[in-house]
Coordinates of C-alpha atoms in Angstrom, one line a residue:
M1 CA 173.8 -224.9 44.2
C2 CA 172.1 -221.9 45.9
G3 CA 168.5 -222.0 47.0
I4 CA 165.7 -219.8 45.8
V5 CA 162.2 -219.4 47.3
G6 CA 159.5 -217.0 46.6
Y7 CA 155.8 -216.4 47.5
I8 CA 152.9 -214.2 46.5
G9 CA 149.4 -214.6 47.9
D10 CA 147.3 -213.8 50.9
K11 CA 149.5 -215.3 53.6
E12 CA 152.4 -213.6 55.4
A13 CA 155.4 -214.3 53.2
Y14 CA 158.2 -214.3 55.8
P15 CA 157.4 -217.6 57.6
I16 CA 157.1 -219.3 54.2
L17 CA 160.3 -217.9 53.0
I18 CA 162.3 -218.8 56.1
N19 CA 160.9 -222.3 56.2
G20 CA 161.7 -222.7 52.5
L21 CA 165.2 -221.5 53.0
K22 CA 165.7 -224.1 55.8
R23 CA 164.4 -226.8 53.4
L24 CA 166.9 -225.6 50.7
E25 CA 169.9 -225.0 52.9
Y26 CA 171.5 -228.2 51.6
R27 CA 171.9 -226.3 48.3
G28 CA 174.1 -223.6 49.8
Y29 CA 174.8 -222.2 53.3
D30 CA 177.4 -219.5 53.0
S31 CA 174.8 -216.7 53.5
A32 CA 171.1 -216.1 53.3
G33 CA 168.6 -213.3 52.9
V34 CA 165.0 -212.3 52.4
A35 CA 163.2 -209.4 50.8
L36 CA 159.6 -208.4 51.0
L37 CA 157.4 -205.6 49.6
N38 CA 154.9 -204.0 51.9
G39 CA 154.5 -200.4 50.9
E40 CA 158.2 -200.3 51.3
T41 CA 161.1 -202.7 50.6
L42 CA 162.3 -204.8 53.5
L43 CA 165.6 -206.4 52.8
Y44 CA 167.6 -208.5 55.3
K45 CA 170.7 -210.7 54.6
R46 CA 173.4 -212.2 56.7
K47 CA 176.6 -214.2 56.3
G48 CA 176.2 -217.8 57.7
K49 CA 173.3 -220.2 57.9
V50 CA 169.6 -219.5 57.7
S51 CA 169.5 -219.6 61.5
D52 CA 171.9 -216.7 61.6
L53 CA 169.6 -214.7 59.4
E54 CA 166.6 -215.7 61.5
S55 CA 168.5 -214.5 64.7
F56 CA 169.5 -211.3 63.0
I57 CA 165.9 -210.5 62.1
G58 CA 164.7 -211.5 65.5
Q59 CA 161.5 -209.9 66.7
Q60 CA 161.4 -207.2 64.0
M61 CA 158.1 -206.8 62.2
V62 CA 158.7 -208.5 58.9
T63 CA 155.3 -208.3 57.1
G64 CA 154.3 -208.6 53.5
K65 CA 152.3 -210.8 51.2
I66 CA 155.0 -210.9 48.5
G67 CA 158.6 -211.8 49.0
M68 CA 161.6 -213.9 48.1
G69 CA 164.6 -215.5 49.8
H70 CA 167.9 -217.0 48.9
T71 CA 170.6 -219.2 50.5
R72 CA 173.9 -218.9 48.8
W73 CA 176.8 -221.1 47.7
A74 CA 179.4 -218.5 46.8
T75 CA 180.8 -218.2 43.2
H76 CA 181.6 -214.5 42.7
G77 CA 182.7 -212.8 45.9
E78 CA 183.5 -214.3 49.3
P79 CA 180.7 -215.1 51.7
N80 CA 179.8 -212.0 53.6
D81 CA 176.8 -209.8 54.4
V82 CA 177.3 -207.5 51.3
N83 CA 177.6 -210.3 48.8
A84 CA 174.6 -212.2 50.2
H85 CA 171.4 -212.2 48.2
P86 CA 168.9 -210.5 47.6
H87 CA 170.6 -207.7 45.8
A88 CA 169.0 -204.3 45.2
S89 CA 169.7 -202.2 42.1
F90 CA 171.6 -198.9 42.4
H91 CA 168.4 -196.7 42.4
K92 CA 166.5 -199.3 44.5
N93 CA 163.9 -200.0 41.8
F94 CA 164.6 -203.7 41.7
I95 CA 165.5 -206.6 44.0
I96 CA 166.8 -209.8 42.6
I97 CA 167.9 -213.3 43.7
H98 CA 169.9 -215.4 41.3
N99 CA 171.4 -218.9 41.0
G100 CA 174.0 -219.4 38.2
I101 CA 176.8 -217.4 36.7
I102 CA 176.6 -214.4 34.4
E103 CA 179.8 -215.0 32.3
N104 CA 179.9 -211.6 30.7
Y105 CA 179.3 -209.7 33.9
A106 CA 182.7 -207.9 33.9
R107 CA 182.0 -206.3 30.5
L108 CA 178.4 -205.4 31.5
K109 CA 179.6 -203.9 34.8
E110 CA 182.2 -201.7 33.1
K111 CA 179.5 -200.3 30.8
L112 CA 177.2 -199.6 33.7
I113 CA 180.0 -197.9 35.7
H114 CA 180.5 -195.6 32.7
R115 CA 176.8 -194.7 32.9
G116 CA 177.1 -193.7 36.5
Y117 CA 176.2 -196.9 38.3
E118 CA 178.0 -197.8 41.5
F119 CA 178.3 -201.3 43.0
Q120 CA 178.3 -202.5 46.6
S121 CA 179.2 -206.1 46.1
E122 CA 181.6 -208.4 44.2
T123 CA 178.8 -210.4 42.7
D124 CA 177.6 -210.9 39.1
T125 CA 174.1 -210.8 40.4
E126 CA 174.3 -207.2 41.3
V127 CA 175.4 -206.5 37.8
L128 CA 172.2 -208.1 36.5
A129 CA 170.1 -206.1 38.9
N130 CA 171.6 -202.9 37.7
L131 CA 171.3 -203.9 34.0
I132 CA 167.6 -204.5 34.4
E133 CA 167.2 -201.2 36.2
Y134 CA 169.2 -199.3 33.5
I135 CA 167.1 -200.7 30.7
Y136 CA 163.9 -200.0 32.8
L137 CA 164.8 -196.3 33.3
S138 CA 166.2 -195.7 29.8
N139 CA 162.7 -196.0 28.2
P140 CA 159.2 -196.3 29.5
M141 CA 158.5 -200.0 29.9
T142 CA 157.2 -202.6 32.3
A143 CA 159.4 -204.5 34.7
E144 CA 158.8 -207.7 32.8
M145 CA 160.0 -206.2 29.5
A146 CA 163.1 -204.8 31.2
V147 CA 163.9 -208.3 32.6
R148 CA 163.4 -209.9 29.2
L149 CA 165.6 -207.3 27.4
A150 CA 168.3 -207.6 30.0
L151 CA 168.4 -211.4 29.8
S152 CA 168.8 -211.1 26.0
K153 CA 172.1 -209.4 26.7
V154 CA 173.6 -211.8 29.2
V155 CA 175.7 -214.9 28.6
G156 CA 175.6 -217.6 31.2
A157 CA 173.2 -219.5 33.4
Y158 CA 170.5 -218.3 35.7
G159 CA 167.5 -219.1 37.8
L160 CA 166.2 -215.8 39.1
V161 CA 163.4 -214.0 40.7
V162 CA 162.8 -210.2 40.4
M163 CA 160.6 -207.8 42.3
C164 CA 160.1 -204.2 41.2
K165 CA 159.0 -201.5 43.8
N166 CA 156.8 -199.8 41.2
E167 CA 155.0 -203.0 40.4
P168 CA 154.6 -204.4 44.0
D169 CA 151.9 -207.0 43.0
K170 CA 154.1 -209.4 41.0
L171 CA 157.1 -211.6 40.9
I172 CA 159.1 -212.1 37.7
A173 CA 161.0 -215.4 37.4
A174 CA 163.2 -216.7 34.6
R175 CA 165.3 -219.8 34.0
K176 CA 168.2 -220.8 31.8
G177 CA 170.4 -223.7 33.0
S178 CA 169.4 -223.4 36.7
P179 CA 166.2 -225.0 37.9
L180 CA 163.1 -223.2 39.0
V181 CA 159.7 -224.7 40.1
I182 CA 156.5 -222.8 40.4
G183 CA 154.0 -224.1 43.0
V184 CA 150.3 -223.5 42.1
G185 CA 148.0 -222.8 45.1
Q186 CA 144.5 -221.3 45.6
G187 CA 145.1 -217.6 45.0
E188 CA 148.8 -218.0 45.7
Y189 CA 152.0 -219.1 44.0
F190 CA 155.3 -220.4 45.2
L191 CA 158.7 -220.4 43.6
A192 CA 161.7 -222.6 44.5
S193 CA 164.9 -224.2 43.2
D194 CA 163.3 -227.5 43.8
A195 CA 160.1 -228.9 45.2
T196 CA 161.2 -229.4 48.8
P197 CA 159.9 -226.0 50.1
I198 CA 156.6 -226.3 48.1
V199 CA 155.4 -229.8 49.0
E200 CA 153.8 -228.8 52.3
Y201 CA 151.7 -226.1 50.6
T202 CA 150.7 -227.6 47.3
K203 CA 151.2 -230.7 45.1
S204 CA 150.6 -228.8 41.8
V205 CA 153.8 -227.6 40.2
I206 CA 155.1 -226.2 36.9
Y207 CA 158.8 -227.0 36.0
M208 CA 160.2 -224.0 34.1
N209 CA 162.2 -224.7 31.0
D210 CA 165.2 -222.9 29.7
D211 CA 164.4 -219.4 28.3
D212 CA 161.0 -219.4 30.1
V213 CA 159.9 -216.2 31.9
A214 CA 157.0 -216.2 34.4
V215 CA 155.1 -213.1 35.4
I216 CA 153.2 -214.1 38.6
Q217 CA 150.5 -212.3 40.5
K218 CA 148.5 -213.9 43.3
N219 CA 145.6 -214.8 41.0
E220 CA 147.4 -214.9 37.7
L221 CA 150.3 -216.6 36.0
Q222 CA 151.7 -215.7 32.6
L223 CA 154.3 -218.0 31.1
K224 CA 156.2 -216.9 28.1
T225 CA 159.6 -217.0 26.4
I226 CA 162.3 -214.4 26.6
Q227 CA 161.1 -213.4 23.1
N228 CA 157.6 -212.7 24.5
Q229 CA 155.9 -215.7 23.0
S230 CA 153.1 -217.0 25.2
L231 CA 153.3 -220.5 26.6
I232 CA 150.7 -222.9 28.1
P233 CA 151.9 -224.0 31.6
N234 CA 152.1 -227.7 32.1
I235 CA 150.9 -228.3 35.6
Q236 CA 152.2 -231.6 37.1
E237 CA 151.4 -233.4 40.4
L238 CA 154.1 -233.9 42.9
S239 CA 154.6 -237.4 44.3
L240 CA 156.9 -236.1 47.1
D241 CA 155.7 -236.5 50.6
I242 CA 156.6 -234.1 53.4
G243 CA 157.9 -236.9 55.6
E244 CA 160.6 -237.6 53.0
I245 CA 162.3 -234.3 53.7
D246 CA 162.3 -234.6 57.5
K247 CA 165.0 -236.3 59.6
M248 CA 162.4 -238.6 61.2
G249 CA 164.3 -239.0 64.4
F250 CA 167.8 -239.4 62.9
D251 CA 170.6 -237.1 64.0
H252 CA 171.5 -236.3 60.4
F253 CA 169.9 -236.6 57.0
M254 CA 173.0 -238.6 55.9
L255 CA 172.4 -241.3 58.5
K256 CA 168.7 -241.4 57.6
E257 CA 169.6 -241.8 54.0
I258 CA 172.1 -244.5 54.7
Y259 CA 169.4 -246.4 56.5
E260 CA 166.9 -245.8 53.7
Q261 CA 168.9 -247.7 51.1
P262 CA 167.1 -251.0 51.4
K263 CA 163.8 -249.2 50.6
A264 CA 165.5 -247.0 47.9
I265 CA 166.9 -250.0 46.1
A266 CA 163.6 -252.0 46.4
D267 CA 161.6 -249.0 45.2
T268 CA 164.0 -248.7 42.2
F269 CA 163.5 -252.3 41.0
R270 CA 159.9 -252.6 42.1
G271 CA 157.6 -252.9 39.1
R272 CA 160.7 -253.4 36.9
I273 CA 161.4 -257.0 37.9
T274 CA 158.5 -259.3 37.1
P275 CA 156.9 -261.1 40.1
D276 CA 158.2 -264.5 39.0
L277 CA 161.8 -263.0 39.0
M278 CA 162.3 -264.1 35.4
N279 CA 162.6 -260.8 33.6
I280 CA 163.3 -257.1 33.7
H281 CA 161.1 -254.4 32.2
L282 CA 162.4 -250.8 31.9
G283 CA 159.5 -249.0 30.5
G284 CA 161.4 -245.7 30.0
L285 CA 163.8 -247.5 27.6
H286 CA 161.2 -249.6 25.7
A287 CA 161.3 -247.4 22.6
V288 CA 165.0 -247.3 22.4
W289 CA 166.0 -250.9 23.1
P290 CA 166.7 -251.7 19.4
D291 CA 169.2 -248.9 19.2
L292 CA 170.7 -249.7 22.5
E293 CA 171.3 -253.3 21.4
K294 CA 173.0 -252.1 18.3
A295 CA 175.3 -249.6 20.1
R296 CA 178.9 -249.6 18.9
R297 CA 179.9 -248.2 22.3
I298 CA 178.4 -246.8 25.5
I299 CA 179.8 -243.6 26.9
I300 CA 178.8 -242.8 30.5
V301 CA 179.0 -239.2 31.6
A302 CA 178.7 -238.1 35.2
C303 CA 180.3 -236.2 38.0
G304 CA 181.3 -237.1 41.6
T305 CA 179.6 -240.0 43.2
S306 CA 177.5 -240.6 40.0
W307 CA 180.8 -241.0 38.1
H308 CA 181.7 -243.8 40.5
A309 CA 178.3 -245.5 39.9
G310 CA 179.1 -245.1 36.2
L311 CA 182.4 -246.9 36.6
V312 CA 180.5 -249.8 38.2
G313 CA 178.3 -249.6 35.1
E314 CA 181.3 -249.9 32.8
Y315 CA 182.3 -253.2 34.5
L316 CA 178.7 -254.5 34.3
F317 CA 178.1 -253.6 30.6
E318 CA 181.4 -254.9 29.4
E319 CA 181.2 -258.2 31.4
F320 CA 177.6 -259.0 30.6
A321 CA 176.6 -257.2 27.4
R322 CA 180.1 -257.2 25.8
I323 CA 179.8 -253.6 24.7
P324 CA 182.9 -251.4 25.1
V325 CA 182.2 -248.6 27.6
E326 CA 184.0 -245.3 28.4
V327 CA 183.2 -243.4 31.6
E328 CA 183.8 -239.7 31.3
Y329 CA 183.7 -236.8 33.8
G330 CA 181.2 -234.4 32.4
S331 CA 183.5 -231.5 33.1
E332 CA 186.3 -233.0 30.9
F333 CA 184.0 -234.4 28.2
R334 CA 182.5 -231.1 27.4
Y335 CA 185.8 -229.2 27.0
R336 CA 187.8 -231.5 24.8
K337 CA 186.9 -232.8 21.4
P338 CA 185.6 -236.3 22.1
V339 CA 185.0 -238.8 19.3
I340 CA 181.3 -239.5 19.3
Y341 CA 179.7 -241.7 16.7
S342 CA 176.1 -241.6 15.7
D343 CA 175.7 -245.3 16.8
D344 CA 177.1 -244.6 20.2
V345 CA 174.8 -244.5 23.2
V346 CA 175.6 -241.9 25.9
I347 CA 174.2 -242.5 29.4
A348 CA 174.1 -239.4 31.6
I349 CA 173.9 -240.0 35.4
S350 CA 172.9 -237.4 37.9
Q351 CA 171.0 -237.4 41.2
S352 CA 169.6 -233.9 40.8
G353 CA 169.2 -233.9 37.0
E354 CA 170.6 -230.4 37.0
T355 CA 174.4 -231.0 37.0
A356 CA 175.7 -228.3 34.7
D357 CA 178.7 -230.2 33.2
T358 CA 176.6 -233.3 32.7
L359 CA 173.9 -231.3 30.9
A360 CA 176.5 -229.7 28.7
A361 CA 177.9 -233.2 27.8
I362 CA 174.4 -234.3 26.9
R363 CA 174.0 -231.4 24.5
L364 CA 177.4 -232.1 22.9
A365 CA 176.5 -235.8 22.4
K366 CA 173.1 -234.9 20.9
E367 CA 174.8 -232.5 18.4
A368 CA 177.0 -235.4 17.3
G369 CA 173.9 -237.5 16.6
A370 CA 174.3 -240.0 19.4
M371 CA 171.3 -241.3 21.4
V372 CA 171.4 -240.0 24.9
L373 CA 169.8 -241.8 27.9
G374 CA 169.4 -240.4 31.4
I375 CA 169.5 -242.0 34.9
C376 CA 168.2 -239.5 37.3
N377 CA 166.4 -239.2 40.7
V378 CA 164.4 -236.0 40.3
V379 CA 161.2 -236.0 38.3
G380 CA 160.8 -232.9 36.1
S381 CA 164.5 -232.0 36.2
S382 CA 166.5 -230.9 33.1
I383 CA 168.3 -234.2 32.3
P384 CA 165.1 -236.3 31.9
R385 CA 163.7 -233.5 29.7
E386 CA 166.8 -233.2 27.5
T387 CA 167.6 -236.9 27.0
D388 CA 166.0 -239.2 24.4
A389 CA 164.8 -241.7 27.1
G390 CA 165.8 -242.8 30.5
V391 CA 165.2 -244.5 33.8
Y392 CA 164.3 -242.8 37.1
T393 CA 165.8 -244.0 40.3
H394 CA 163.3 -244.0 43.1
A395 CA 165.6 -243.1 45.9
G396 CA 163.4 -240.3 47.2
P397 CA 164.8 -236.9 48.2
E398 CA 168.4 -236.9 49.2
I399 CA 169.1 -233.9 51.4
G400 CA 172.5 -234.8 52.8
V401 CA 175.2 -233.3 50.5
A402 CA 177.3 -236.5 50.5
S403 CA 175.4 -238.9 48.3
T404 CA 174.6 -242.3 49.7
K405 CA 171.3 -243.8 48.6
A406 CA 171.5 -242.1 45.2
F407 CA 174.7 -244.1 44.5
T408 CA 173.2 -247.5 45.3
A409 CA 170.0 -246.6 43.4
Q410 CA 172.0 -245.7 40.3
V411 CA 174.0 -248.9 40.5
T412 CA 170.7 -250.8 40.8
V413 CA 169.5 -249.2 37.5
L414 CA 172.8 -249.8 35.8
T415 CA 172.7 -253.5 36.9
M416 CA 169.2 -253.9 35.5
M417 CA 170.1 -252.3 32.2
A418 CA 173.3 -254.4 31.8
L419 CA 171.4 -257.7 32.6
K420 CA 168.5 -256.9 30.3
L421 CA 170.8 -255.9 27.5
A422 CA 173.0 -258.9 27.9
H423 CA 170.0 -261.2 27.9
N424 CA 168.5 -259.6 24.8
K425 CA 171.8 -260.0 23.0
Y426 CA 172.2 -263.6 24.1
Q427 CA 175.4 -262.9 26.0
I428 CA 174.3 -264.6 29.2
S429 CA 172.2 -267.7 29.8
N430 CA 168.7 -267.7 31.0
E431 CA 170.0 -269.5 34.2
Q432 CA 172.5 -266.7 35.0
Y433 CA 170.0 -264.0 34.1
H434 CA 167.3 -265.4 36.4
H435 CA 169.9 -266.1 39.2
L436 CA 171.2 -262.5 39.2
I437 CA 167.7 -261.1 39.1
K438 CA 166.8 -263.1 42.2
E439 CA 170.0 -262.1 43.9
L440 CA 169.3 -258.4 43.2
T441 CA 165.9 -258.7 44.9
L442 CA 167.7 -260.0 48.0
I443 CA 170.0 -257.0 48.3
P444 CA 167.6 -254.8 50.4
E445 CA 167.3 -257.5 53.1
K446 CA 171.1 -258.1 53.1
I447 CA 171.7 -254.4 53.5
E448 CA 169.4 -254.4 56.5
R449 CA 171.7 -257.1 58.0
A450 CA 174.9 -255.1 57.1
L451 CA 173.5 -252.1 58.9
G452 CA 173.5 -254.2 62.0
A453 CA 177.3 -253.5 62.1
N454 CA 176.7 -249.8 62.9
E455 CA 177.9 -249.9 66.5
H456 CA 181.0 -252.0 65.6
I457 CA 181.8 -249.4 62.9
K458 CA 181.4 -246.6 65.4
T459 CA 183.9 -248.3 67.6
I460 CA 186.4 -248.5 64.8
S461 CA 185.8 -244.9 63.8
K462 CA 186.7 -243.7 67.3
L463 CA 190.2 -245.2 66.9
Y464 CA 191.0 -243.4 63.7
K465 CA 189.0 -240.2 63.8
D466 CA 192.2 -238.1 64.3
R467 CA 194.2 -239.5 61.4
N468 CA 195.0 -237.2 58.6
N469 CA 195.2 -239.6 55.7
A470 CA 193.7 -242.9 54.5
I471 CA 194.0 -245.2 51.5
Y472 CA 191.1 -247.3 50.1
L473 CA 191.8 -250.4 48.0
G474 CA 189.6 -252.6 45.9
R475 CA 189.8 -254.8 42.8
G476 CA 187.4 -255.4 39.9
F477 CA 183.9 -254.4 40.8
L478 CA 185.1 -253.2 44.2
F479 CA 187.6 -250.6 42.8
P480 CA 184.8 -248.0 42.2
V481 CA 183.7 -248.7 45.8
A482 CA 187.2 -247.8 47.0
L483 CA 186.9 -244.5 45.1
E484 CA 183.5 -243.8 46.6
G485 CA 184.5 -244.7 50.1
A486 CA 187.5 -242.3 49.9
L487 CA 185.3 -239.6 48.5
K488 CA 182.8 -239.9 51.4
L489 CA 185.6 -239.6 54.0
K490 CA 187.0 -236.5 52.2
E491 CA 183.7 -234.8 51.7
I492 CA 182.4 -234.9 55.3
S493 CA 185.4 -235.4 57.6
Y494 CA 188.0 -233.4 55.7
I495 CA 190.5 -236.2 56.0
H496 CA 192.6 -236.7 52.9
A497 CA 191.8 -240.1 51.4
E498 CA 192.5 -241.8 48.1
G499 CA 191.0 -244.8 46.4
Y500 CA 193.2 -247.1 44.3
P501 CA 193.0 -250.4 42.5
A502 CA 194.7 -252.7 44.9
A503 CA 197.3 -253.9 42.4
E504 CA 198.3 -250.3 41.8
M505 CA 199.4 -249.9 45.5
K506 CA 202.9 -251.1 44.5
H507 CA 203.1 -248.3 41.9
G508 CA 203.4 -245.5 44.3
P509 CA 200.9 -245.5 47.2
I510 CA 202.8 -248.2 49.1
A511 CA 205.4 -245.5 49.9
L512 CA 202.8 -243.9 52.2
I513 CA 202.1 -246.9 54.3
D514 CA 203.3 -247.0 57.9
E515 CA 202.0 -247.5 61.4
N516 CA 199.9 -244.3 61.2
M517 CA 198.2 -245.0 57.9
P518 CA 194.7 -246.7 57.9
V519 CA 194.2 -248.8 54.8
V520 CA 190.6 -249.7 54.1
V521 CA 190.4 -252.8 51.9
I522 CA 187.2 -253.9 50.3
A523 CA 187.9 -257.6 50.3
T524 CA 184.7 -259.6 49.9
K525 CA 185.0 -263.0 48.3
D526 CA 185.2 -262.8 44.5
S527 CA 187.4 -263.9 41.6
S528 CA 190.2 -261.6 42.9
Y529 CA 190.1 -262.7 46.5
E530 CA 193.5 -264.4 46.6
K531 CA 195.0 -261.3 45.0
I532 CA 193.5 -258.9 47.6
V533 CA 194.7 -261.2 50.4
S534 CA 198.2 -260.8 49.0
N535 CA 197.7 -257.0 49.0
I536 CA 196.7 -257.1 52.6
Q537 CA 199.8 -259.0 53.5
E538 CA 201.9 -256.4 51.7
V539 CA 200.3 -253.7 53.8
K540 CA 200.8 -255.6 57.1
A541 CA 204.4 -256.3 56.2
R542 CA 204.9 -252.5 56.3
N543 CA 203.1 -252.0 59.6
G544 CA 200.1 -250.6 58.0
I545 CA 196.7 -250.6 59.7
V546 CA 194.1 -252.7 57.8
I547 CA 190.4 -252.2 58.1
A548 CA 188.8 -254.8 55.9
V549 CA 185.3 -255.2 54.6
V550 CA 184.9 -259.0 54.2
T551 CA 182.2 -261.6 53.5
E552 CA 180.5 -263.1 56.6
G553 CA 182.5 -266.0 58.0
D554 CA 185.8 -265.0 56.4
D555 CA 188.5 -266.2 58.9
T556 CA 191.5 -265.8 56.6
I557 CA 191.5 -262.0 56.5
K558 CA 190.3 -261.8 60.1
K559 CA 193.6 -263.2 61.1
M560 CA 195.6 -260.6 59.2
A561 CA 193.5 -257.4 59.5
N562 CA 193.4 -255.0 62.5
H563 CA 189.6 -254.8 62.1
V564 CA 187.1 -256.5 59.9
I565 CA 183.5 -255.5 59.0
E566 CA 181.4 -258.3 57.7
V567 CA 178.7 -258.1 55.1
P568 CA 176.4 -260.8 53.8
E569 CA 177.7 -262.9 50.9
T570 CA 176.7 -261.5 47.5
P571 CA 177.6 -262.4 43.9
E572 CA 180.6 -260.2 43.0
H573 CA 178.7 -258.4 40.3
L574 CA 176.3 -257.1 43.0
A575 CA 179.0 -256.6 45.7
P576 CA 179.3 -252.8 45.2
L577 CA 175.7 -252.5 46.5
M578 CA 176.7 -254.3 49.7
S579 CA 180.2 -253.3 50.4
V580 CA 179.7 -249.6 50.1
I581 CA 177.4 -249.5 53.2
P582 CA 180.1 -250.0 55.8
L583 CA 182.2 -247.3 54.1
Q584 CA 179.3 -244.8 54.3
L585 CA 178.9 -245.5 58.0
L586 CA 182.6 -245.3 58.7
S587 CA 182.9 -241.8 57.1
Y588 CA 179.7 -240.7 58.8
H589 CA 180.8 -241.7 62.3
I590 CA 184.3 -240.3 61.8
A591 CA 182.9 -236.9 60.7
V592 CA 180.5 -236.7 63.6
M593 CA 183.3 -237.5 66.1
R594 CA 185.4 -234.8 64.5
G595 CA 182.6 -232.3 65.0
C596 CA 182.0 -231.8 61.3
N597 CA 178.7 -230.6 59.8
V598 CA 177.8 -233.9 58.2
D599 CA 174.8 -232.8 56.2
Q600 CA 176.4 -229.5 55.1
P601 CA 180.2 -230.0 54.6
R602 CA 182.2 -226.9 54.0
N603 CA 182.6 -225.6 50.5
L604 CA 180.2 -228.2 49.0
A605 CA 176.7 -227.9 47.7
K606 CA 174.3 -230.7 46.8
S607 CA 173.7 -229.9 43.1
V608 CA 176.5 -228.3 41.1
T609 CA 174.4 -226.3 38.6
V610 CA 177.2 -223.9 37.5
E611 CA 180.7 -224.6 36.0

């Protein structure tokens, strides 16, 4: 959450900063600001979106070859002009932008107030700016040294960039728990929270690690630790293409990403399924397969949509590989005392690879001696670096805050892992293994067909856009899909929705059903089909409205439901990949019709990098 961008070089910084903030706005959009050094300090910030900041600056002369910008997702202090970043220190020697949380800010603030410092904002970031300045003014030292000493006194997470008016030729950046990427150009450097603002300027990047400090001038980069130990930068090549972070004619990134799912799934299994469709190779797990096959238990840790993908994974691993699985919220796992054995395998799932609670769960599991694997979409992010091995999804950049293609790509990876593990452990036959591999490769084409129902789903959406509540029901492999469908509706349309196992409806939720309550039932044909038909009859008997996702050609449910949305027939183990598509479109169209900001829903940020 929050977006950082910085530049130093021979170009005018302001256009690069504003463009970068627009690329990063999915990370936070409560307020935005920029700061430049050009003989004097230029500082502009504004509540609202980047466009509000741009309008505020207007035609003012904003020049300078060094600068930084920030788009905020509020933690400490409400969104307003004063709490927006960048923050200047009390005596105006330093300007700082910061992602993360300084946990001991209150104690540090109290000490600084006793030393005569005054504060303008409610943020923890201003405390850090003043701490750096206080150390800098207390003894003769460089700005870099003051930053390193200040960071040794703070507790918490940070990705930050600092400018000092007395050293106007450099940027100082540091990272602990919040991502920072350095773009390397010809006589210029870029800084950002992720690669999206950098890709149009350079393909060469350095991913900063925890406790790294970078001192950057336009022709020089020094990378060191907080303890002042020099490091050798590891420059990597970006595979990201600029076209991947544009809407490409779609009205919203979310819609574009829904339609990208056939490609995302195909890219995720491409090269991992042999051309003869007879085997699966997951190179990132090759070295750990023996330990994975001997696992006593698998623990999946994730948050949000990734947790729902993990729940699908539980069903897959237990049914095929016959290994017990627990699916844990990272935020709960890290704060209780979970029982972790050394022969457990922990699988951490995260689109961004930077989810704070999932990272903390990884560290806890490693301390207990368990092997930790990662499933992640962002190359160079923290989770792939901190896990023992893992598999990248190849969904491409996901800009819409509400995750869509990341979910189906994660489920694709979990499916391949479960099938491969089951085959290696002789838990499924060669015939079943080869059949399901073939069926998995057919999913992209089937999703293309399912997307053909878009206009029909739009018509249904129009009928229910003004409802205040909804229930989603599913059984077996489709229960996690019910949870995911309800989450999508909540996230972007602000309609209260809950997902339930269909059989649990009689244990409480049935009391809510009346003629005003839409009930979305995921009812494709599987081993629980007769049961879900009974659940639909129970809803209809209470005058409930049924919107059913069914298998093509299903006439039974069509006679009962108010609306049906058909999807191509798919084995029940792969049905989550297919049945989630109509639910994504349903939530999208309802949100658009309600006038909601689909790509940037209120109060949400794409990557939750703080607690």
